């Protein structure tokens, strides 16, 4: 291209970008097949029961302490409790160690669970590959994981993000795209709504089991960090099931006590250079409630010199311009948004709305009943809000958007996909969103994040 045509190209490129920006953002015109998502049948390969008597299935791991030296190993044995032992060892080491867990069962209406094992392994070395085995006595299966590097301000680390996955053919495509993303996610931040078993008659908990077998191929090898969504509540008084979160809390343990939380629905972990706060959209969050008091004490503890990146996960988004679940996150936003600005949260990830959306850095905290100031304004101390509720579950895409696109909304698109948040150092992180209809390496949306504590410049004014 000659210099003049380069100039023309750049000029019009900038004008077009400017026009898009002034209109408040981009609504993607990407056209996809809009068809119903169908659950994979019970006899799918994806749900295959491993061979062997009482073979462990639904194996998954999550962080088991506050800093990443612990891992919770969970698995299900179908026939009998069997051994609660985990044998684990460092790669290239002959020194095998042993940990013992506990076994749980629960009933849900006419369903009785198999034997659910949870075992916390502690005092692991950082940045080390470990092998582990479960199922002693009968069929033993072997897996591995890699512990994160020691917590520190400039430790690179890559998180994947999936929400509202379910167990459809589309869900399987989403998980495959995450697994094959060349950025190689090291830990998955799961944004709530797991199995969608509650879409079946009597919340058929067999669909909790199939979901556990579906995700094992990833979750047995890297930690999935759990956020509770509305499909985890399983509150069904019409069939006598009145204890909220019963299947979820039996099947998916989290290290909530390590962050002085009193319930497994809100907690925090440190991992590499990130401080991750998980909140519950479906537990009380008003003033004086346990979650409120915990978050109030938690935020001042975050030391950005140790963990520069402050990430919050919650299922229900606070900024959502789709006509699905519109304003459902509003009451929690009213309670906590001023804290997020005060403590300079870098990014808030949510699910719930089955689509994708990324916001400007905005806040809406000036309103005081009489002043009329109830519109989001640009705020460099505020987080970016990202909705990644597009895992592919049976309920299908949210493709009906509010019009016009609000000024705070930078990009929105109704496609299935997943996202990646790749921390480079204390100042920069690279974020990307990947739609299922593209190749594994394609980024449909991306953004360089500048850390709010170390480099609070306006990302949207910089070349990107
Ligand atoms: Fe949801």
CSV table of C-alpha atoms and ligand atoms in Angstrom, one decimal:
chain,number,residue,atom,x,y,z
A,1,UNK,CA,0.0,0.0,0.0
A,2,UNK,CA,1.3,3.5,-0.9
A,3,UNK,CA,1.7,6.1,1.8
A,4,UNK,CA,-1.4,8.0,0.6
A,5,UNK,CA,-3.6,5.0,0.6
A,6,UNK,CA,-2.2,4.0,4.0
A,7,UNK,CA,-3.1,7.4,5.2
A,8,UNK,CA,-6.7,7.1,3.8
A,9,UNK,CA,-7.0,3.7,5.3
A,10,UNK,CA,-5.9,4.8,8.7
A,11,UNK,CA,-8.0,8.0,8.5
A,12,UNK,CA,-11.2,6.2,7.7
A,13,UNK,CA,-10.3,3.5,10.1
A,14,UNK,CA,-10.1,6.0,12.9
A,15,UNK,CA,-13.2,7.8,11.9
A,16,UNK,CA,-15.1,4.6,11.8
A,17,UNK,CA,-13.7,3.6,15.2
A,18,UNK,CA,-14.7,6.9,16.5
A,19,UNK,CA,-18.2,6.6,15.2
A,20,UNK,CA,-18.6,3.2,16.8
A,21,UNK,CA,-17.2,4.5,20.1
A,22,UNK,CA,-19.6,7.5,20.2
A,23,UNK,CA,-22.6,5.3,19.6
A,24,UNK,CA,-21.7,3.6,22.8
A,25,UNK,CA,-20.2,0.4,21.5
A,26,UNK,CA,-20.5,-2.4,19.1
A,27,UNK,CA,-23.3,-4.8,18.6
A,28,UNK,CA,-21.8,-7.6,16.6
A,29,UNK,CA,-23.5,-8.3,13.4
A,30,UNK,CA,-21.9,-11.8,13.3
A,31,UNK,CA,-24.6,-14.2,11.9
A,32,UNK,CA,-24.7,-17.7,13.4
A,33,UNK,CA,-27.1,-20.5,13.1
A,34,UNK,CA,-29.8,-19.8,15.7
A,35,UNK,CA,-31.1,-23.2,16.7
A,36,UNK,CA,-32.0,-24.8,19.9
A,37,UNK,CA,-29.2,-26.3,22.0
A,38,UNK,CA,-29.8,-30.0,22.7
A,39,UNK,CA,-28.5,-32.0,25.6
A,40,UNK,CA,-26.1,-34.8,24.8
A,41,UNK,CA,-27.9,-38.1,25.3
A,42,UNK,CA,-27.1,-40.2,28.3
A,43,UNK,CA,-25.2,-42.8,26.3
A,44,UNK,CA,-22.8,-40.2,24.7
A,45,UNK,CA,-19.1,-40.9,24.7
A,46,UNK,CA,-18.8,-37.6,26.7
A,47,UNK,CA,-20.5,-39.2,29.6
A,48,UNK,CA,-18.9,-42.6,29.4
A,49,UNK,CA,-18.5,-44.4,32.7
A,50,UNK,CA,-14.8,-45.5,33.2
A,51,UNK,CA,-14.2,-49.3,33.0
A,52,UNK,CA,-13.7,-51.4,36.1
A,53,UNK,CA,-15.6,-52.2,39.2
A,54,UNK,CA,-16.2,-49.1,41.4
A,55,UNK,CA,-14.0,-47.1,39.2
A,56,UNK,CA,-13.7,-43.4,40.3
A,57,UNK,CA,-15.6,-41.1,38.0
A,58,UNK,CA,-16.4,-37.3,37.9
A,59,UNK,CA,-12.8,-36.6,39.1
A,60,UNK,CA,-12.2,-32.9,39.6
A,61,UNK,CA,-9.9,-30.6,41.5
A,62,UNK,CA,-10.1,-27.1,42.9
A,63,UNK,CA,-7.8,-24.9,45.0
A,64,UNK,CA,-7.6,-26.2,48.5
A,65,UNK,CA,-6.2,-23.4,50.5
A,66,UNK,CA,-5.7,-19.6,50.3
A,67,UNK,CA,-2.4,-19.4,48.4
A,68,UNK,CA,-2.3,-22.4,46.0
A,69,UNK,CA,-0.3,-25.0,48.0
A,70,UNK,CA,-3.4,-27.0,48.5
A,71,UNK,CA,-5.7,-28.9,46.2
A,72,UNK,CA,-9.1,-30.5,46.9
A,73,UNK,CA,-9.4,-33.8,44.9
A,74,UNK,CA,-13.0,-35.0,44.4
A,75,UNK,CA,-14.3,-38.1,42.8
A,76,UNK,CA,-17.4,-40.4,42.9
A,77,UNK,CA,-17.4,-44.2,43.3
A,78,UNK,CA,-20.5,-45.8,42.0
A,79,UNK,CA,-20.8,-49.2,43.7
A,80,UNK,CA,-19.5,-48.8,47.2
A,81,UNK,CA,-17.6,-46.2,49.2
A,82,UNK,CA,-14.2,-47.8,48.6
A,83,UNK,CA,-11.0,-46.2,49.8
A,84,UNK,CA,-10.9,-42.5,50.6
A,85,UNK,CA,-7.2,-42.4,50.0
A,86,UNK,CA,-5.3,-40.2,47.5
A,87,UNK,CA,-1.7,-41.1,46.6
A,88,UNK,CA,0.3,-38.3,45.1
A,89,UNK,CA,3.8,-37.6,44.2
A,90,UNK,CA,6.0,-35.0,42.4
A,91,UNK,CA,7.0,-35.7,38.9
A,92,UNK,CA,10.3,-37.5,38.8
A,93,UNK,CA,10.1,-38.3,42.5
A,94,UNK,CA,9.7,-41.8,43.9
A,95,UNK,CA,8.5,-40.5,47.3
A,96,UNK,CA,4.8,-41.1,47.3
A,97,UNK,CA,2.5,-39.3,49.8
A,98,UNK,CA,-0.9,-40.2,51.1
A,99,UNK,CA,-3.9,-38.1,52.1
A,100,UNK,CA,-7.3,-39.2,53.3
A,101,UNK,CA,-10.6,-37.6,52.5
A,102,UNK,CA,-14.2,-38.1,53.5
A,103,UNK,CA,-17.1,-39.7,51.7
A,104,UNK,CA,-20.5,-38.2,51.5
A,105,UNK,CA,-23.9,-39.2,50.1
A,106,UNK,CA,-27.2,-37.3,49.8
A,107,UNK,CA,-30.7,-38.0,48.6
A,108,UNK,CA,-32.8,-35.7,46.4
A,109,UNK,CA,-36.4,-36.7,46.0
A,110,UNK,CA,-36.3,-40.2,44.5
A,111,UNK,CA,-32.5,-40.0,43.7
A,112,UNK,CA,-29.8,-41.3,46.0
A,113,UNK,CA,-26.2,-40.2,45.1
A,114,UNK,CA,-23.3,-42.5,44.8
A,115,UNK,CA,-20.3,-42.1,47.1
A,116,UNK,CA,-18.8,-38.6,46.7
A,117,UNK,CA,-15.2,-38.2,48.0
A,118,UNK,CA,-13.4,-35.0,48.8
A,119,UNK,CA,-9.8,-35.0,49.9
A,120,UNK,CA,-7.7,-31.9,50.6
A,121,UNK,CA,-4.0,-32.3,49.8
A,122,UNK,CA,-1.9,-29.6,51.6
A,123,UNK,CA,1.7,-28.3,51.7
A,124,UNK,CA,2.4,-28.9,48.0
A,125,UNK,CA,5.4,-27.2,46.4
A,126,UNK,CA,4.6,-24.3,44.1
A,127,UNK,CA,5.1,-24.6,40.3
A,128,UNK,CA,5.4,-28.3,40.4
A,129,UNK,CA,3.7,-31.1,38.5
A,130,UNK,CA,2.1,-33.8,40.6
A,131,UNK,CA,0.6,-37.1,39.7
A,132,UNK,CA,-2.3,-38.5,41.8
A,133,UNK,CA,-4.2,-41.7,42.0
A,134,UNK,CA,-7.7,-42.5,43.5
A,135,UNK,CA,-9.8,-45.7,43.7
A,136,UNK,CA,-7.6,-47.9,45.8
A,137,UNK,CA,-9.0,-51.4,46.5
A,138,UNK,CA,-10.6,-51.9,43.1
A,139,UNK,CA,-10.0,-49.8,40.0
A,140,UNK,CA,-7.3,-47.2,40.4
A,141,UNK,CA,-7.1,-44.2,38.1
A,142,UNK,CA,-4.2,-41.8,37.7
A,143,UNK,CA,-4.3,-38.1,36.9
A,144,UNK,CA,-2.0,-35.0,37.2
A,145,UNK,CA,-2.0,-31.3,37.9
A,146,UNK,CA,0.5,-28.5,38.1
A,147,UNK,CA,0.5,-26.2,41.2
A,148,UNK,CA,0.7,-22.5,40.5
A,149,UNK,CA,3.8,-20.4,41.0
A,150,UNK,CA,4.3,-18.8,44.4
A,151,UNK,CA,2.1,-15.7,44.9
A,152,UNK,CA,3.9,-12.6,43.7
A,153,UNK,CA,3.3,-9.4,41.8
A,154,UNK,CA,4.8,-10.2,38.5
A,155,UNK,CA,3.9,-13.8,38.1
A,156,UNK,CA,2.4,-14.5,34.6
A,157,UNK,CA,-0.7,-16.7,34.8
A,158,UNK,CA,-3.5,-17.5,32.4
A,159,UNK,CA,-7.1,-18.0,33.6
A,160,UNK,CA,-9.9,-19.4,31.4
A,161,UNK,CA,-13.5,-18.3,31.9
A,162,UNK,CA,-16.6,-20.3,31.2
A,163,UNK,CA,-20.1,-19.8,32.5
A,164,UNK,CA,-23.5,-21.5,32.1
A,165,UNK,CA,-22.0,-24.5,30.5
A,166,UNK,CA,-24.6,-27.2,30.8
A,167,UNK,CA,-24.3,-30.4,28.8
A,168,UNK,CA,-25.4,-29.8,25.3
A,169,UNK,CA,-23.5,-30.5,22.0
A,170,UNK,CA,-22.7,-26.8,22.2
A,171,UNK,CA,-21.3,-27.1,25.7
A,172,UNK,CA,-19.0,-29.8,24.4
A,173,UNK,CA,-17.8,-27.5,21.6
A,174,UNK,CA,-17.2,-24.7,24.2
A,175,UNK,CA,-15.1,-27.0,26.4
A,176,UNK,CA,-13.1,-28.3,23.5
A,177,UNK,CA,-12.4,-24.7,22.3
A,178,UNK,CA,-11.1,-23.9,25.8
A,179,UNK,CA,-8.9,-27.0,25.9
A,180,UNK,CA,-7.5,-26.3,22.5
A,181,UNK,CA,-7.0,-22.5,22.9
A,182,UNK,CA,-3.3,-22.0,22.1
A,183,UNK,CA,-3.1,-19.6,25.1
A,184,UNK,CA,-3.4,-22.6,27.3
A,185,UNK,CA,-5.5,-21.8,30.3
A,186,UNK,CA,-3.9,-22.9,33.6
A,187,UNK,CA,-7.0,-22.6,35.9
A,188,UNK,CA,-10.6,-22.2,35.0
A,189,UNK,CA,-12.8,-19.5,36.6
A,190,UNK,CA,-16.3,-21.0,36.4
A,191,UNK,CA,-19.0,-18.4,36.5
A,192,UNK,CA,-21.9,-20.5,37.8
A,193,UNK,CA,-24.8,-22.6,36.5
A,194,UNK,CA,-23.1,-26.0,36.1
A,195,UNK,CA,-25.3,-29.0,35.0
A,196,UNK,CA,-28.8,-27.6,34.4
A,197,UNK,CA,-30.1,-30.8,36.0
A,198,UNK,CA,-32.9,-28.7,37.3
A,199,UNK,CA,-34.4,-28.5,33.8
A,200,UNK,CA,-35.3,-32.2,34.1
A,201,UNK,CA,-38.3,-33.6,35.9
A,202,UNK,CA,-37.7,-33.6,39.7
A,203,UNK,CA,-34.3,-32.0,39.0
A,204,UNK,CA,-33.1,-35.4,37.8
A,205,UNK,CA,-29.7,-35.6,39.6
A,206,UNK,CA,-28.5,-38.2,37.1
A,207,UNK,CA,-27.7,-35.1,35.1
A,208,UNK,CA,-25.4,-33.9,37.8
A,209,UNK,CA,-23.5,-37.2,37.4
A,210,UNK,CA,-23.3,-36.9,33.6
A,211,UNK,CA,-22.0,-33.3,34.0
A,212,UNK,CA,-19.3,-34.5,36.4
A,213,UNK,CA,-18.2,-37.1,33.8
A,214,UNK,CA,-18.3,-34.5,31.0
A,215,UNK,CA,-16.0,-32.0,32.6
A,216,UNK,CA,-13.5,-34.6,34.1
A,217,UNK,CA,-11.3,-34.4,31.0
A,218,UNK,CA,-10.4,-30.8,32.0
A,219,UNK,CA,-11.3,-30.5,35.7
A,220,UNK,CA,-9.3,-33.5,36.8
A,221,UNK,CA,-6.1,-31.9,35.5
A,222,UNK,CA,-6.5,-28.2,36.3
A,223,UNK,CA,-8.5,-26.5,39.1
A,224,UNK,CA,-12.0,-25.2,38.3
A,225,UNK,CA,-12.8,-22.3,40.7
A,226,UNK,CA,-16.5,-22.5,41.5
A,227,UNK,CA,-19.1,-19.7,41.6
A,228,UNK,CA,-22.7,-20.6,42.5
A,229,UNK,CA,-25.5,-19.8,40.0
A,230,UNK,CA,-29.2,-20.0,40.2
A,231,UNK,CA,-29.2,-23.5,38.7
A,232,UNK,CA,-27.3,-24.6,41.8
A,233,UNK,CA,-30.1,-23.6,44.1
A,234,UNK,CA,-32.3,-26.7,43.4
A,235,UNK,CA,-34.9,-25.4,45.8
A,236,UNK,CA,-38.1,-27.5,45.1
A,237,UNK,CA,-40.5,-27.5,47.9
A,238,UNK,CA,-43.1,-29.1,45.7
A,239,UNK,CA,-41.1,-32.4,46.0
A,240,UNK,CA,-39.9,-31.8,49.5
A,241,UNK,CA,-36.5,-30.4,48.6
A,242,UNK,CA,-36.2,-27.3,50.7
A,243,UNK,CA,-32.4,-27.1,51.4
A,244,UNK,CA,-30.9,-24.7,48.8
A,245,UNK,CA,-27.8,-25.8,47.0
A,246,UNK,CA,-28.0,-29.4,48.2
A,247,UNK,CA,-26.5,-31.2,45.2
A,248,UNK,CA,-24.0,-28.5,44.5
A,249,UNK,CA,-22.6,-28.3,48.0
A,250,UNK,CA,-22.2,-32.1,48.2
A,251,UNK,CA,-20.5,-32.4,44.9
A,252,UNK,CA,-18.3,-29.3,44.6
A,253,UNK,CA,-16.2,-28.3,47.6
A,254,UNK,CA,-14.4,-24.9,47.8
A,255,UNK,CA,-11.8,-23.7,50.3
A,256,UNK,CA,-14.0,-21.1,51.9
A,257,UNK,CA,-12.7,-21.4,55.4
A,258,UNK,CA,-9.2,-20.4,54.3
A,259,UNK,CA,-10.5,-16.9,53.7
A,260,UNK,CA,-12.6,-16.8,56.9
A,261,UNK,CA,-15.8,-17.2,55.0
A,262,UNK,CA,-18.7,-19.0,56.9
A,263,UNK,CA,-20.3,-20.5,53.8
A,264,UNK,CA,-19.1,-22.0,50.5
A,265,UNK,CA,-20.8,-19.5,48.3
A,266,UNK,CA,-18.5,-16.5,48.9
A,267,UNK,CA,-14.8,-16.8,49.5
A,268,UNK,CA,-11.4,-15.7,48.1
A,269,UNK,CA,-8.2,-17.3,46.8
A,270,UNK,CA,-4.8,-15.9,45.8
A,271,UNK,CA,-3.3,-17.5,42.8
A,272,UNK,CA,0.0,-16.3,41.2
A,273,UNK,CA,-0.5,-12.5,40.8
A,274,UNK,CA,-4.3,-12.5,41.2
A,275,UNK,CA,-6.6,-12.1,44.1
A,276,UNK,CA,-9.9,-13.6,43.3
A,277,UNK,CA,-13.1,-12.9,45.2
A,278,UNK,CA,-16.1,-15.1,44.5
A,279,UNK,CA,-19.5,-13.7,45.5
A,280,UNK,CA,-22.9,-15.3,45.6
A,281,UNK,CA,-25.8,-13.6,43.8
A,282,UNK,CA,-28.1,-16.1,45.5
A,283,UNK,CA,-27.2,-15.6,49.2
A,284,UNK,CA,-28.2,-12.7,51.3
A,285,UNK,CA,-25.9,-9.7,50.5
A,286,UNK,CA,-27.7,-6.8,52.3
A,287,UNK,CA,-26.2,-4.8,55.1
A,288,UNK,CA,-25.3,-6.9,58.2
A,289,UNK,CA,-25.6,-10.2,56.4
A,290,UNK,CA,-22.7,-12.7,56.6
A,291,UNK,CA,-21.7,-12.1,53.0
A,292,UNK,CA,-21.7,-8.3,53.4
A,293,UNK,CA,-19.7,-8.5,56.6
A,294,UNK,CA,-17.2,-10.9,55.0
A,295,UNK,CA,-16.7,-8.7,51.9
A,296,UNK,CA,-16.4,-5.6,54.0
A,297,UNK,CA,-13.5,-7.2,55.9
A,298,UNK,CA,-12.1,-8.9,52.9
A,299,UNK,CA,-11.5,-6.0,50.5
A,300,UNK,CA,-9.1,-4.1,52.8
A,301,UNK,CA,-7.0,-7.3,53.1
A,302,UNK,CA,-6.1,-7.3,49.4
A,303,UNK,CA,-2.4,-6.3,49.2
A,304,UNK,CA,-1.9,-5.1,45.6
A,305,UNK,CA,1.9,-5.2,46.1
A,306,UNK,CA,1.6,-8.9,46.5
A,307,UNK,CA,-1.4,-9.6,44.2
A,308,UNK,CA,-1.8,-6.7,41.8
A,309,UNK,CA,-4.8,-8.1,40.0
A,310,UNK,CA,-8.1,-8.0,41.8
A,311,UNK,CA,-10.7,-10.1,40.1
A,312,UNK,CA,-14.3,-10.6,41.2
A,313,UNK,CA,-16.6,-13.4,40.1
A,314,UNK,CA,-20.4,-13.3,40.6
A,315,UNK,CA,-23.1,-15.2,38.6
A,316,UNK,CA,-25.6,-12.4,37.9
A,317,UNK,CA,-24.1,-9.4,36.0
A,318,UNK,CA,-24.4,-5.8,37.2
A,319,UNK,CA,-24.1,-4.3,33.8
A,320,UNK,CA,-26.2,-6.2,31.2
A,321,UNK,CA,-27.9,-4.7,28.2
A,322,UNK,CA,-29.7,-7.8,27.0
A,323,UNK,CA,-33.4,-8.3,27.6
A,324,UNK,CA,-32.7,-11.4,29.5
A,325,UNK,CA,-32.3,-11.1,33.3
A,326,UNK,CA,-32.4,-7.4,32.8
A,327,UNK,CA,-31.5,-5.6,36.1
A,328,UNK,CA,-31.4,-8.8,38.1
A,329,UNK,CA,-28.0,-7.8,39.4
A,330,UNK,CA,-29.1,-4.3,40.3
A,331,UNK,CA,-29.7,-4.8,44.0
A,332,UNK,CA,-26.3,-6.4,44.6
A,333,UNK,CA,-24.7,-3.6,42.5
A,334,UNK,CA,-26.3,-1.0,44.8
A,335,UNK,CA,-24.9,-2.7,47.8
A,336,UNK,CA,-21.3,-3.3,46.7
A,337,UNK,CA,-20.4,-1.1,43.7
A,338,UNK,CA,-18.9,1.8,45.7
A,339,UNK,CA,-16.5,-0.7,47.4
A,340,UNK,CA,-15.4,-2.0,44.0
A,341,UNK,CA,-14.5,1.6,43.0
A,342,UNK,CA,-12.9,2.4,46.3
A,343,UNK,CA,-10.7,-0.7,46.2
A,344,UNK,CA,-10.1,-0.5,42.4
A,345,UNK,CA,-11.3,-3.9,41.3
A,346,UNK,CA,-9.7,-4.6,37.9
A,347,UNK,CA,-12.4,-6.7,36.4
A,348,UNK,CA,-15.7,-8.3,37.3
A,349,UNK,CA,-16.7,-11.5,35.4
A,350,UNK,CA,-20.3,-12.8,35.4
A,351,UNK,CA,-22.4,-15.4,33.6
A,352,UNK,CA,-26.2,-15.9,33.8
A,353,UNK,CA,-27.1,-14.0,30.5
A,354,UNK,CA,-26.4,-16.5,27.7
A,355,UNK,CA,-24.4,-14.2,25.6
A,356,UNK,CA,-21.2,-12.1,25.6
A,357,UNK,CA,-20.8,-8.5,26.7
A,358,UNK,CA,-17.9,-6.2,27.7
A,359,UNK,CA,-18.3,-2.8,29.3
A,360,UNK,CA,-16.3,0.5,29.6
A,361,UNK,CA,-14.8,1.3,33.0
A,362,UNK,CA,-18.0,2.8,34.5
A,363,UNK,CA,-19.6,3.4,37.9
A,364,UNK,CA,-23.0,4.4,39.0
A,365,UNK,CA,-22.6,5.3,42.6
A,366,UNK,CA,-23.6,9.0,42.8
A,367,UNK,CA,-27.4,8.5,43.3
A,368,UNK,CA,-28.8,9.5,46.7
A,369,UNK,CA,-32.6,9.4,46.2
A,370,UNK,CA,-33.0,13.1,45.5
A,371,UNK,CA,-30.1,14.1,43.2
A,372,UNK,CA,-31.3,12.3,40.0
A,373,UNK,CA,-27.7,11.0,39.3
A,374,UNK,CA,-28.5,7.5,38.3
A,375,UNK,CA,-26.6,7.1,35.0
A,376,UNK,CA,-23.4,5.2,34.7
A,377,UNK,CA,-20.4,7.5,34.1
A,378,UNK,CA,-16.9,6.7,32.9
A,379,UNK,CA,-14.7,6.0,36.0
A,380,UNK,CA,-11.0,5.0,35.8
A,381,UNK,CA,-11.2,3.5,39.3
A,382,UNK,CA,-14.1,1.2,38.3
A,383,UNK,CA,-13.8,-2.3,37.0
A,384,UNK,CA,-14.5,-3.5,33.5
A,385,UNK,CA,-17.6,-5.7,33.6
A,386,UNK,CA,-17.6,-8.8,31.4
A,387,UNK,CA,-20.5,-11.3,30.9
A,388,UNK,CA,-19.4,-14.7,29.6
A,389,UNK,CA,-22.7,-16.6,30.2
A,390,UNK,CA,-22.3,-18.2,26.7
A,391,UNK,CA,-21.2,-21.7,27.6
A,392,UNK,CA,-23.9,-23.4,25.5
A,393,UNK,CA,-26.5,-24.8,27.9
A,394,UNK,CA,-29.9,-26.2,26.9
A,395,UNK,CA,-31.7,-22.8,27.4
A,396,UNK,CA,-30.1,-21.4,24.2
A,397,UNK,CA,-28.7,-18.0,23.4
A,398,UNK,CA,-29.9,-14.6,24.7
A,399,UNK,CA,-30.2,-12.8,21.4
A,400,UNK,CA,-32.6,-10.0,22.2
A,401,UNK,CA,-30.8,-6.9,23.2
A,402,UNK,CA,-32.0,-3.5,24.6
A,403,UNK,CA,-31.8,-0.8,22.0
A,404,UNK,CA,-30.0,1.5,21.6
A,405,UNK,CA,-26.8,-0.1,23.0
A,406,UNK,CA,-26.1,1.8,26.2
A,407,UNK,CA,-23.0,4.0,26.3
A,408,UNK,CA,-21.2,1.8,28.8
A,409,UNK,CA,-21.4,-1.3,26.6
A,410,UNK,CA,-18.4,-1.7,24.4
A,411,UNK,CA,-19.1,-5.0,22.7
A,412,UNK,CA,-22.0,-7.4,22.8
A,413,UNK,CA,-22.7,-10.5,20.8
A,414,UNK,CA,-25.0,-13.5,21.1
A,415,UNK,CA,-22.6,-16.4,20.4
A,416,UNK,CA,-21.5,-19.3,22.4
A,417,UNK,CA,-17.8,-19.2,23.6
A,418,UNK,CA,-15.3,-18.8,26.4
A,419,UNK,CA,-12.8,-16.1,27.5
A,420,UNK,CA,-9.2,-16.0,28.6
A,421,UNK,CA,-7.5,-13.6,31.1
A,422,UNK,CA,-3.8,-13.8,30.7
A,423,UNK,CA,-1.7,-11.8,33.3
A,424,UNK,CA,1.7,-10.8,32.0
A,425,UNK,CA,3.1,-8.8,34.9
A,426,UNK,CA,1.9,-6.2,37.5
A,427,UNK,CA,0.8,-3.7,34.9
A,428,UNK,CA,-0.6,-5.6,31.9
A,429,UNK,CA,-3.0,-8.5,31.2
A,430,UNK,CA,-4.3,-9.6,27.9
A,431,UNK,CA,-8.0,-10.5,27.7
A,432,UNK,CA,-9.7,-12.3,24.8
A,433,UNK,CA,-13.1,-13.8,24.0
A,434,UNK,CA,-13.4,-16.8,21.6
A,435,UNK,CA,-16.6,-17.8,19.9
A,436,UNK,CA,-17.3,-21.4,19.2
A,437,UNK,CA,-17.9,-20.8,15.5
A,438,UNK,CA,-14.3,-19.7,14.9
A,439,UNK,CA,-11.0,-21.7,14.8
A,440,UNK,CA,-9.3,-22.4,18.2
A,441,UNK,CA,-6.9,-19.5,17.9
A,442,UNK,CA,-9.3,-16.8,16.7
A,443,UNK,CA,-10.1,-13.9,19.1
A,444,UNK,CA,-13.5,-12.4,18.4
A,445,UNK,CA,-13.0,-9.6,21.0
A,446,UNK,CA,-9.9,-8.6,22.9
A,447,UNK,CA,-8.5,-5.9,25.2
A,448,UNK,CA,-5.2,-5.1,27.0
A,449,UNK,CA,-6.0,-4.5,30.7
A,450,UNK,CA,-3.9,-1.9,32.6
A,451,UNK,CA,-3.8,-2.7,36.3
A,452,UNK,CA,-5.8,-0.3,38.3
A,453,UNK,CA,-3.3,-0.1,41.1
A,454,UNK,CA,0.0,-0.1,39.2
A,455,UNK,CA,-0.9,1.5,35.9
A,456,UNK,CA,-4.4,3.1,36.0
A,457,UNK,CA,-4.3,4.6,32.6
A,458,UNK,CA,-7.3,4.6,30.3
A,459,UNK,CA,-7.1,1.4,28.1
A,460,UNK,CA,-9.6,2.7,25.7
A,461,UNK,CA,-7.5,5.8,24.8
A,462,UNK,CA,-4.5,3.7,24.0
A,463,UNK,CA,-3.8,2.0,20.7
A,464,UNK,CA,-5.1,-1.5,20.7
B,1,LIG,FE1,-28.0,-18.3,35.6
